[in-house]
Amino acid sequence: MDELSFLVSTFTPEATHRVAKHLIGYATIQYMDRGRIFLAYDNREYTLEGKWFWPAYPGPYTVFHRAPGCDSWSHRHLAFQGPLLVRWMANGLWPTEPQRAPTGKDWPAYFDEMRMLAATPTRWSRLRALNMLEGLLLVLAENRQDQPDREPWLQQVLTQLNEEPADYIQIARSSGMGLSTLRRRFQTATGTSIHEHRLLARIAKARTMLTETDLPLKAVSDILGYQNVHYFNRQFKRFVGVPPGRYRQSR
């Protein structure tokens, strides 16, 4: 579960805000069911009206706000982070453009239930929220046309990055490219550097070990390959916001 961590979610019935930024280390799914907005990823621009889903994710500079002539729109969003996001990208599940909401489902109710579960501090609620989020991405993927299912080289790289220790040079060679090319292609495909992805995966493993085992912090640190527990504490707090000991107590 901790391969994906939910961060924050909102529902704004009369949204008038403006977003203009690079997302760093996390992604969001946005949903509107009323109104009209302007949306741009770098130089790709769209005007959306009615019922739409759209992503915001590391990589492009993302801008959206109400379109001219529109007073407000009805807006929902859910933010999350973790290495599972990169696997969704590799498998073709992650949308990179806005997509009209498929018919046949009450998406406002679906999104609100998913948001509620994501905010509930129990393991099973978060698992159900993850299931709903992945289900939404599957429905959107099934409704997209002319899009490749996956990136085979990225799948291979992700598998090798899960190994300890990960040899970046060897991973690049086995993928038929130089290390600088691998770094560039990985960043372009996922919006995250190889090193950042490795750190997120390591922190995800730490979260699981802290909640599902009684191992001392030093043992967790050693298993994950940290040279000392103090550096593990600092890095965990950087990504999660609290030290590992406090994180364990809060679960």
XYZ file of N, CA and C in Angstrom:
753
model
N 0.826 -1.198 0.000
C 0.000 0.000 0.000
C 0.862 1.250 0.000
N 1.933 1.227 0.798
C 2.725 2.429 0.935
C 3.577 2.727 -0.281
N 3.434 1.916 -1.353
C 4.018 2.310 -2.627
C 3.288 3.525 -3.185
N 2.143 3.827 -2.608
C 1.423 5.051 -2.972
C 0.857 5.653 -1.693
N 1.197 6.894 -1.433
C 0.716 7.588 -0.247
C -0.205 8.728 -0.665
N -1.375 8.793 -0.057
C -2.303 9.883 -0.336
C -1.907 11.104 0.470
N -1.946 12.271 -0.153
C -1.492 13.497 0.471
C -2.642 14.392 0.901
N -3.436 14.843 -0.042
C -4.520 15.771 0.273
C -5.579 15.662 -0.818
N -6.794 15.978 -0.480
C -7.868 16.005 -1.481
C -8.789 17.176 -1.172
N -9.479 17.663 -2.200
C -10.378 18.797 -2.019
C -11.627 18.633 -2.879
N -12.675 19.315 -2.463
C -13.867 19.500 -3.283
C -14.275 20.951 -3.148
N -14.266 21.667 -4.274
C -14.624 23.088 -4.289
C -15.790 23.276 -5.258
N -17.012 23.420 -4.752
C -18.177 23.521 -5.649
C -18.125 24.726 -6.576
N -17.541 25.844 -6.094
C -17.471 27.064 -6.895
C -16.007 27.493 -7.006
N -15.221 26.752 -7.744
C -13.778 27.005 -7.817
C -13.483 28.212 -8.696
N -12.559 29.038 -8.221
C -12.095 30.198 -8.992
C -10.577 30.315 -8.944
N -9.908 29.318 -8.381
C -8.470 29.431 -8.141
C -7.672 29.240 -9.435
N -6.387 29.540 -9.354
C -5.474 29.394 -10.479
C -4.277 28.556 -10.033
N -3.945 27.538 -10.809
C -2.758 26.703 -10.568
C -1.772 26.936 -11.697
N -0.522 27.186 -11.365
C 0.525 27.383 -12.377
C 1.846 26.973 -11.742
N 2.304 25.745 -12.012
C 3.524 25.279 -11.343
C 4.026 23.970 -11.939
N 5.265 23.645 -11.602
C 5.822 22.317 -11.792
C 5.519 21.503 -10.547
N 4.957 20.321 -10.708
C 4.769 19.431 -9.577
C 6.073 18.672 -9.335
N 6.495 18.588 -8.102
C 7.751 17.929 -7.749
C 7.454 16.810 -6.755
N 7.658 15.585 -7.192
C 7.557 14.442 -6.289
C 6.164 13.919 -6.020
N 5.149 14.477 -6.662
C 3.793 13.965 -6.447
C 2.950 14.221 -7.689
N 1.757 13.649 -7.703
C 0.850 13.810 -8.836
C -0.569 13.978 -8.316
N -1.469 14.406 -9.192
C -2.871 14.575 -8.819
C -3.775 14.144 -9.968
N -4.967 13.715 -9.600
C -6.057 13.543 -10.551
C -7.098 14.602 -10.227
N -7.500 15.346 -11.240
C -8.482 16.418 -11.101
C -9.768 16.006 -11.823
N -10.906 16.467 -11.305
C -12.187 16.171 -11.944
C -13.088 17.396 -11.863
N -13.732 17.708 -12.964
C -14.735 18.769 -12.991
C -16.021 18.204 -13.578
N -17.172 18.687 -13.094
C -18.440 18.248 -13.676
C -19.357 19.418 -14.026
N -18.798 20.633 -13.920
C -19.561 21.821 -14.294
C -18.597 22.974 -14.523
N -18.924 23.823 -15.512
C -18.112 25.002 -15.774
C -17.179 24.827 -16.955
N -16.218 25.738 -17.066
C -15.275 25.725 -18.189
C -13.925 26.239 -17.692
N -12.851 25.524 -18.060
C -11.511 25.927 -17.629
C -10.544 25.959 -18.808
N -9.479 26.707 -18.618
C -8.322 26.672 -19.498
C -7.274 25.796 -18.827
N -6.649 24.895 -19.609
C -5.635 23.969 -19.100
C -4.462 23.952 -20.062
N -3.238 23.918 -19.528
C -2.048 23.830 -20.381
C -0.977 22.988 -19.698
N -0.310 22.148 -20.500
C 0.914 21.453 -20.096
C 2.021 21.983 -20.999
N 2.922 22.798 -20.466
C 3.914 23.476 -21.296
C 3.193 24.199 -22.429
N 3.416 23.769 -23.685
C 2.800 24.460 -24.827
C 1.519 23.805 -25.331
N 1.064 22.750 -24.671
C -0.192 22.096 -25.075
C -1.347 22.745 -24.318
N -2.298 23.302 -25.043
C -3.381 24.060 -24.424
C -4.742 23.439 -24.753
N -5.660 23.517 -23.772
C -6.992 22.944 -23.915
C -8.001 23.874 -23.240
N -9.220 23.841 -23.734
C -10.344 24.439 -23.041
C -11.338 23.321 -22.759
N -11.638 23.102 -21.490
C -12.510 22.007 -21.077
C -13.826 22.568 -20.567
N -14.913 21.969 -20.973
C -16.235 22.391 -20.520
C -17.071 21.160 -20.239
N -17.711 21.115 -19.071
C -18.533 19.967 -18.728
C -17.808 19.013 -17.799
N -17.830 17.729 -18.144
C -17.328 16.676 -17.253
C -16.011 16.121 -17.792
N -14.919 16.402 -17.068
C -13.584 16.005 -17.515
C -12.723 15.547 -16.338
N -11.820 14.601 -16.638
C -10.692 14.291 -15.766
C -9.427 14.855 -16.412
N -8.491 15.298 -15.582
C -7.182 15.654 -16.121
C -6.119 15.432 -15.057
N -4.899 15.098 -15.486
C -3.826 14.836 -14.535
C -2.953 16.068 -14.326
N -2.241 16.079 -13.228
C -1.110 16.981 -13.020
C -0.020 16.113 -12.420
N 1.191 16.209 -12.951
C 2.233 15.241 -12.596
C 3.604 15.853 -12.836
N 4.653 15.264 -12.231
C 6.003 15.802 -12.433
C 6.389 15.825 -13.908
N 7.014 16.893 -14.319
C 7.449 17.025 -15.712
C 6.994 18.332 -16.315
N 5.800 18.361 -16.897
C 5.376 19.587 -17.581
C 4.989 20.685 -16.605
N 5.092 21.921 -17.062
C 4.593 23.060 -16.298
C 3.086 23.109 -16.511
N 2.341 22.914 -15.444
C 0.891 22.749 -15.537
C 0.177 24.018 -15.090
N -0.768 24.453 -15.919
C -1.559 25.653 -15.622
C -3.025 25.312 -15.825
N -3.873 25.679 -14.871
C -5.314 25.657 -15.152
C -6.020 26.700 -14.302
N -7.082 27.246 -14.882
C -7.880 28.279 -14.218
C -9.184 28.419 -14.989
N -10.104 29.179 -14.461
C -11.386 29.338 -15.141
C -11.180 30.017 -16.494
N -11.940 29.578 -17.472
C -11.836 30.137 -18.812
C -12.616 31.452 -18.893
N -12.272 32.300 -19.869
C -13.009 33.565 -20.028
C -14.504 33.324 -20.169
N -15.274 34.135 -19.483
C -16.724 34.010 -19.538
C -17.313 33.034 -18.550
N -16.442 32.365 -17.769
C -16.920 31.396 -16.782
C -16.665 31.949 -15.377
N -17.688 31.984 -14.548
C -17.536 32.514 -13.195
C -16.821 31.532 -12.271
N -17.093 30.226 -12.420
C -16.495 29.212 -11.552
C -16.736 27.841 -12.159
N -16.085 26.849 -11.571
C -16.340 25.467 -11.984
C -16.370 24.587 -10.738
N -16.976 23.406 -10.865
C -17.034 22.446 -9.763
C -15.814 21.545 -9.846
N -14.989 21.546 -8.797
C -13.651 20.960 -8.880
C -13.373 19.986 -7.739
N -12.875 18.803 -8.081
C -12.392 17.816 -7.112
C -10.974 17.427 -7.487
N -10.170 17.101 -6.467
C -8.824 16.623 -6.780
C -8.310 15.732 -5.656
N -7.393 14.838 -6.028
C -6.750 13.931 -5.081
C -5.269 13.888 -5.422
N -4.416 14.123 -4.413
C -2.961 14.150 -4.609
C -2.324 12.951 -3.930
N -1.235 12.443 -4.523
C -0.580 11.251 -4.008
C 0.856 11.213 -4.507
N 1.671 10.336 -3.900
C 3.049 10.168 -4.329
C 3.482 8.736 -4.067
N 4.527 8.305 -4.773
C 5.073 6.976 -4.526
C 5.502 6.297 -5.808
N 6.300 5.237 -5.690
C 6.829 4.547 -6.880
C 5.760 3.861 -7.721
N 4.584 3.581 -7.152
C 3.522 2.967 -7.948
C 3.122 3.856 -9.113
N 3.215 5.173 -8.940
C 2.883 6.104 -10.010
C 3.733 5.842 -11.249
N 5.034 5.573 -11.054
C 5.914 5.322 -12.193
C 5.510 4.033 -12.898
N 5.097 3.011 -12.154
C 4.673 1.767 -12.791
C 3.384 1.967 -13.580
N 2.488 2.813 -13.061
C 1.286 3.127 -13.829
C 1.661 3.782 -15.154
N 2.651 4.676 -15.122
C 3.109 5.316 -16.350
C 3.677 4.282 -17.317
N 4.486 3.364 -16.794
C 5.113 2.349 -17.644
C 4.072 1.437 -18.273
N 2.981 1.182 -17.572
C 1.946 0.275 -18.066
C 0.883 0.973 -18.907
N 1.042 2.272 -19.127
C 0.075 2.989 -19.943
C -1.210 3.342 -19.226
N -1.233 3.216 -17.883
C -2.448 3.544 -17.140
C -2.569 5.039 -16.866
N -1.443 5.714 -16.787
C -1.481 7.119 -16.381
C -1.806 8.018 -17.565
N -2.855 8.843 -17.488
C -3.171 9.765 -18.588
C -2.210 10.948 -18.579
N -1.829 11.401 -19.737
C -0.955 12.572 -19.844
C -1.679 13.763 -20.455
N -2.958 13.600 -20.769
C -3.776 14.668 -21.327
C -5.145 14.626 -20.664
N -5.933 15.685 -20.788
C -7.294 15.644 -20.244
C -8.139 14.619 -20.985
N -9.110 14.090 -20.291
C -9.956 13.053 -20.876
C -11.392 13.253 -20.416
N -12.304 13.254 -21.399
C -13.714 13.428 -21.056
C -14.173 12.275 -20.171
N -14.960 12.576 -19.134
C -15.411 11.548 -18.203
C -16.275 10.521 -18.926
N -15.961 9.238 -18.832
C -16.789 8.206 -19.463
C -18.212 8.226 -18.906
N -19.150 7.838 -19.720
C -20.555 7.817 -19.304
C -20.854 6.536 -18.519
N -21.989 6.544 -17.829
C -22.444 5.331 -17.166
C -22.075 5.202 -15.704
N -21.432 6.203 -15.116
C -21.057 6.138 -13.701
C -21.258 7.510 -13.066
N -21.659 7.489 -11.802
C -21.811 8.723 -11.035
C -20.431 9.120 -10.524
N -19.675 9.843 -11.350
C -18.293 10.158 -11.004
C -18.148 11.083 -9.808
N -19.032 12.072 -9.596
C -18.902 12.869 -8.372
C -18.998 12.020 -7.112
N -19.958 11.098 -7.063
C -20.098 10.230 -5.891
C -18.891 9.302 -5.765
N -18.423 8.784 -6.890
C -17.242 7.897 -6.884
C -16.023 8.627 -6.346
N -15.805 9.840 -6.861
C -14.636 10.610 -6.448
C -14.721 10.977 -4.966
N -15.921 11.337 -4.506
C -16.075 11.715 -3.106
C -15.827 10.522 -2.179
N -16.282 9.342 -2.567
C -16.005 8.152 -1.751
C -14.511 7.856 -1.723
N -13.865 7.981 -2.880
C -12.425 7.749 -2.954
C -11.679 8.753 -2.070
N -12.071 10.014 -2.101
C -11.434 11.033 -1.261
C -11.628 10.733 0.217
N -12.839 10.323 0.594
C -13.131 10.026 1.993
C -12.273 8.855 2.482
N -12.179 7.799 1.679
C -11.378 6.633 2.064
C -9.900 6.989 2.158
N -9.420 7.812 1.222
C -8.005 8.195 1.231
C -7.656 8.988 2.488
N -8.629 9.715 3.034
C -8.377 10.540 4.211
C -8.610 9.805 5.520
N -9.143 8.582 5.454
C -9.427 7.811 6.668
C -8.165 7.091 7.139
N -7.731 7.287 8.371
C -6.436 6.758 8.816
C -6.468 5.295 9.229
N -6.972 4.428 8.352
C -6.892 2.991 8.587
C -6.336 2.332 7.341
N -5.638 1.240 7.516
C -4.991 0.554 6.386
C -6.016 0.105 5.352
N -7.138 -0.453 5.802
C -8.112 -0.986 4.852
C -8.804 0.122 4.078
N -9.043 1.251 4.706
C -9.646 2.375 3.986
C -8.707 2.871 2.894
N -7.422 2.969 3.225
C -6.461 3.436 2.215
C -6.314 2.421 1.086
N -6.381 1.141 1.400
C -6.333 0.124 0.352
C -7.547 0.228 -0.565
N -8.699 0.471 0.006
C -9.905 0.639 -0.811
C -9.788 1.886 -1.687
N -9.229 2.971 -1.130
C -9.025 4.181 -1.936
C -8.062 3.909 -3.081
N -6.991 3.165 -2.808
C -6.039 2.813 -3.860
C -6.713 1.979 -4.933
N -7.555 1.037 -4.522
C -8.287 0.207 -5.476
C -9.194 1.056 -6.355
N -9.856 2.047 -5.749
C -10.741 2.916 -6.528
C -9.943 3.788 -7.486
N -8.798 4.293 -7.039
C -7.978 5.135 -7.912
C -7.469 4.329 -9.097
N -6.963 3.140 -8.838
C -6.477 2.323 -9.949
C -7.623 1.914 -10.862
N -8.806 1.664 -10.283
C -9.974 1.348 -11.107
C -10.341 2.503 -12.020
N -10.270 3.732 -11.496
C -10.530 4.912 -12.324
C -9.532 4.995 -13.465
N -8.251 4.787 -13.175
C -7.234 4.859 -14.215
C -7.439 3.775 -15.266
N -7.890 2.594 -14.847
C -8.163 1.518 -15.803
C -9.309 1.890 -16.737
N -10.363 2.481 -16.179
C -11.492 2.903 -17.020
C -11.044 3.957 -18.020
N -10.265 4.926 -17.574
C -9.785 5.966 -18.479
C -8.875 5.368 -19.552
N -8.005 4.424 -19.157
C -7.101 3.804 -20.127
C -7.874 3.026 -21.179
N -8.925 2.328 -20.767
C -9.737 1.557 -21.713
C -10.447 2.465 -22.705
N -10.714 3.698 -22.296
C -11.432 4.625 -23.176
C -10.508 5.456 -24.061
N -9.191 5.330 -23.840
C -8.262 6.069 -24.706
C -8.005 5.286 -25.983
N -7.720 6.010 -27.051
C -7.479 5.396 -28.345
C -6.060 5.698 -28.810
N -5.502 4.784 -29.620
C -4.211 5.020 -30.289
C -3.099 5.369 -29.313
N -3.051 4.661 -28.182
C -1.991 4.896 -27.201
C -1.307 3.568 -26.891
N 0.021 3.499 -26.951
C 0.697 2.231 -26.658
C 0.417 1.781 -25.230
N 0.344 0.461 -25.036
C 0.018 -0.091 -23.731
C 1.129 0.115 -22.713
N 2.390 0.066 -23.177
C 3.472 0.142 -22.214
C 4.778 0.535 -22.883
N 5.754 0.850 -22.077
C 7.104 1.131 -22.535
C 7.979 -0.031 -22.078
N 8.318 -0.986 -22.978
C 9.059 -2.175 -22.539
C 10.383 -1.848 -21.856
N 11.131 -0.867 -22.362
C 12.410 -0.541 -21.737
C 12.213 -0.034 -20.319
N 11.122 0.726 -20.096
C 10.872 1.265 -18.771
C 10.485 0.161 -17.802
N 9.699 -0.801 -18.274
C 9.354 -1.949 -17.442
C 10.612 -2.672 -16.977
N 11.539 -2.889 -17.907
C 12.782 -3.587 -17.579
C 13.595 -2.798 -16.559
N 13.696 -1.495 -16.772
C 14.471 -0.655 -15.858
C 13.852 -0.656 -14.466
N 12.529 -0.567 -14.373
C 11.870 -0.558 -13.073
C 12.125 -1.849 -12.306
N 12.109 -2.967 -13.019
C 12.397 -4.251 -12.379
C 13.806 -4.266 -11.807
N 14.770 -3.780 -12.585
C 16.156 -3.785 -12.128
C 16.397 -2.782 -11.008
N 15.655 -1.688 -11.003
C 15.816 -0.690 -9.952
C 15.341 -1.207 -8.599
N 14.510 -2.252 -8.597
C 14.035 -2.834 -7.344
C 15.086 -3.720 -6.680
N 16.155 -4.039 -7.413
C 17.197 -4.902 -6.873
C 18.133 -4.097 -5.969
N 18.721 -4.771 -4.995
C 19.679 -4.138 -4.085
C 21.025 -4.833 -4.197
N 22.108 -4.113 -4.435
C 22.117 -2.692 -4.820
C 21.802 -2.541 -6.300
N 21.356 -1.377 -6.706
C 21.047 -1.107 -8.106
C 22.273 -0.496 -8.783
N 22.738 -1.139 -9.828
C 23.909 -0.669 -10.586
C 23.405 0.100 -11.802
N 23.411 1.436 -11.718
C 22.853 2.250 -12.789
C 23.563 2.020 -14.124
N 24.876 1.869 -14.085
C 25.630 1.667 -15.329
C 25.230 0.353 -15.978
N 25.112 -0.715 -15.183
C 24.725 -2.005 -15.736
C 23.289 -1.986 -16.247
N 22.409 -1.279 -15.535
C 21.017 -1.161 -15.982
C 20.964 -0.461 -17.337
N 21.768 0.592 -17.495
C 21.806 1.306 -18.776
C 22.304 0.392 -19.886
N 23.375 -0.351 -19.623
C 23.923 -1.250 -20.643
C 22.918 -2.313 -21.060
N 22.246 -2.906 -20.088
C 21.280 -3.961 -20.416
C 20.078 -3.416 -21.179
N 19.867 -2.099 -21.099
C 18.770 -1.462 -21.840
C 19.228 -0.930 -23.191
N 20.529 -1.119 -23.495
C 21.062 -0.703 -24.793
C 21.274 0.782 -24.927
N 21.624 1.453 -23.830
C 21.851 2.898 -23.895
C 22.915 3.296 -22.877
N 23.468 4.469 -23.057
C 24.417 4.996 -22.095
C 23.710 5.510 -20.853
N 24.480 5.720 -19.788
C 23.881 6.142 -18.528
C 23.209 7.504 -18.661
N 23.840 8.449 -19.353
C 23.229 9.777 -19.492
C 21.928 9.697 -20.289
N 21.904 8.819 -21.309
C 20.671 8.635 -22.091
C 19.580 8.019 -21.239
N 19.953 7.016 -20.435
C 18.978 6.389 -19.544
C 18.394 7.403 -18.572
N 19.268 8.223 -17.978
C 18.777 9.226 -17.033
C 17.803 10.179 -17.713
N 18.144 10.622 -18.931
C 17.301 11.574 -19.641
C 15.960 10.945 -20.018
N 15.986 9.718 -20.549
C 14.740 9.069 -20.976
C 13.843 8.745 -19.784
N 14.448 8.331 -18.673
C 13.663 8.029 -17.476
C 12.987 9.297 -16.959
N 13.717 10.392 -16.919
C 13.169 11.674 -16.463
C 12.039 12.123 -17.379
N 12.223 11.981 -18.691
C 11.198 12.392 -19.648
C 9.948 11.539 -19.520
N 10.140 10.221 -19.328
C 9.004 9.299 -19.282
C 8.210 9.407 -17.991
N 8.878 9.722 -16.886
C 8.213 9.663 -15.588
C 8.124 11.000 -14.865
N 8.920 11.991 -15.302
C 8.960 13.256 -14.596
C 9.763 13.199 -13.305
N 10.424 12.075 -13.052
C 11.204 11.858 -11.836
C 12.562 11.298 -12.211
N 13.602 11.724 -11.510
C 14.927 11.168 -11.783
C 15.017 9.737 -11.266
N 15.973 8.975 -11.809
C 16.184 7.606 -11.337
C 16.477 7.606 -9.839
N 17.329 8.517 -9.416
C 17.714 8.561 -8.005
C 16.504 8.867 -7.123
N 15.666 9.800 -7.544
C 14.485 10.157 -6.756
C 13.520 8.972 -6.691
N 13.375 8.261 -7.802
C 12.507 7.086 -7.805
C 13.018 6.038 -6.820
N 14.323 5.815 -6.805
C 14.910 4.859 -5.872
C 14.655 5.279 -4.425
N 14.788 6.559 -4.141
C 14.552 7.034 -2.792
C 13.089 6.828 -2.380
N 12.164 7.137 -3.292
C 10.747 6.953 -2.991
C 10.424 5.483 -2.739
N 11.025 4.590 -3.545
C 10.794 3.162 -3.355
C 11.351 2.694 -2.018
N 12.504 3.209 -1.647
C 13.119 2.832 -0.372
C 12.266 3.325 0.800
N 11.751 4.546 0.708
C 10.901 5.068 1.772
C 9.592 4.285 1.844
N 9.069 3.853 0.693
C 7.856 3.033 0.691
C 8.088 1.724 1.440
N 9.238 1.097 1.209
C 9.565 -0.133 1.931
C 9.691 0.140 3.426
N 10.296 1.283 3.765
C 10.445 1.635 5.177
C 9.083 1.785 5.843
N 8.150 2.449 5.170
C 6.818 2.624 5.746
C 6.168 1.280 6.034
N 6.274 0.350 5.075
C 5.680 -0.968 5.263
C 6.314 -1.681 6.453
N 7.640 -1.644 6.546
C 8.330 -2.310 7.642
C 7.996 -1.681 8.994
N 7.811 -0.374 9.021
C 7.500 0.307 10.272
C 6.094 -0.001 10.765
N 5.174 -0.255 9.842
C 3.786 -0.506 10.237
C 3.471 -1.989 10.401
N 4.208 -2.859 9.700
C 3.862 -4.282 9.699
C 4.842 -5.153 10.468
N 5.924 -4.576 11.005
C 6.879 -5.335 11.810
C 7.229 -4.544 13.065
N 7.875 -5.228 14.003
C 8.359 -4.582 15.216
C 9.876 -4.429 15.197
N 10.465 -4.479 14.010
C 11.910 -4.356 13.906
C 12.384 -3.010 14.453
N 13.507 -2.984 15.169
C 14.056 -1.699 15.613
C 14.417 -0.821 14.421
N 14.471 0.479 14.655
C 14.767 1.408 13.561
C 16.112 1.101 12.919
N 17.094 0.709 13.717
C 18.412 0.399 13.152
C 18.333 -0.805 12.222
N 17.529 -1.807 12.585
C 17.385 -2.980 11.720
C 16.717 -2.593 10.404
N 15.691 -1.752 10.461
C 15.042 -1.276 9.241
C 16.051 -0.521 8.390
N 16.818 0.350 9.016
C 17.831 1.132 8.310
C 18.855 0.223 7.624
N 19.311 -0.806 8.342
C 20.314 -1.724 7.782
C 19.756 -2.502 6.601
N 18.530 -3.009 6.722
C 17.914 -3.798 5.649
C 17.767 -2.966 4.383
N 17.476 -1.685 4.548
C 17.273 -0.809 3.400
C 18.576 -0.278 2.817
N 19.701 -0.626 3.442
C 20.994 -0.260 2.878
C 21.538 1.072 3.307
N 20.976 1.688 4.349
C 21.515 2.952 4.851
C 22.788 2.696 5.657
N 23.718 3.611 5.556
C 24.979 3.448 6.270
C 24.819 3.667 7.768
N 23.869 4.498 8.165
C 23.611 4.685 9.586
C 22.173 5.127 9.790
N 21.663 4.907 10.993
C 20.264 5.170 11.283
C 19.965 6.669 11.304
N 20.959 7.497 11.591
C 20.731 8.950 11.628
C 20.397 9.483 10.231
N 21.114 8.994 9.211
C 20.815 9.429 7.845
C 19.444 8.902 7.403
N 19.122 7.672 7.810
C 17.795 7.125 7.520
C 16.712 8.015 8.124
N 16.897 8.433 9.378
C 15.916 9.305 10.030
C 15.717 10.607 9.265
N 16.827 11.226 8.831
C 16.734 12.507 8.117
C 16.028 12.346 6.780
N 16.393 11.286 6.040
C 15.791 11.098 4.723
C 14.313 10.729 4.833
N 13.965 9.917 5.811
C 12.561 9.551 6.000
C 11.734 10.799 6.310
N 12.239 11.650 7.205
C 11.505 12.862 7.557
C 11.366 13.785 6.358
N 12.384 13.831 5.491
C 12.315 14.687 4.297
C 11.130 14.309 3.422
N 10.882 13.019 3.237
C 9.832 12.573 2.328
C 8.465 12.455 3.009
N 8.443 12.060 4.274
C 7.176 11.768 4.950
C 6.709 12.933 5.812
N 7.648 13.725 6.305
C 7.282 14.875 7.106
C 7.463 14.676 8.598
N 7.606 13.415 9.027
C 7.849 13.115 10.445
C 8.934 12.055 10.525
N 9.680 11.959 11.646
C 10.696 10.916 11.796
C 10.055 9.531 11.815
N 10.820 8.488 11.492
C 10.251 7.134 11.426
C 9.641 6.664 12.749
N 10.262 7.029 13.885
C 9.699 6.613 15.161
C 8.316 7.185 15.389
N 8.147 8.465 15.094
C 6.831 9.091 15.248
C 5.834 8.531 14.243
N 6.300 8.244 13.034
C 5.430 7.654 12.016
C 4.890 6.324 12.513
N 5.754 5.488 13.088
C 5.314 4.173 13.602
C 4.271 4.350 14.706
N 4.476 5.296 15.589
C 3.543 5.513 16.688
C 2.182 5.980 16.180
N 2.166 6.752 15.088
C 0.915 7.308 14.563
C 0.083 6.285 13.832
N 0.671 5.145 13.482
C -0.084 4.143 12.723
C -0.812 3.224 13.667
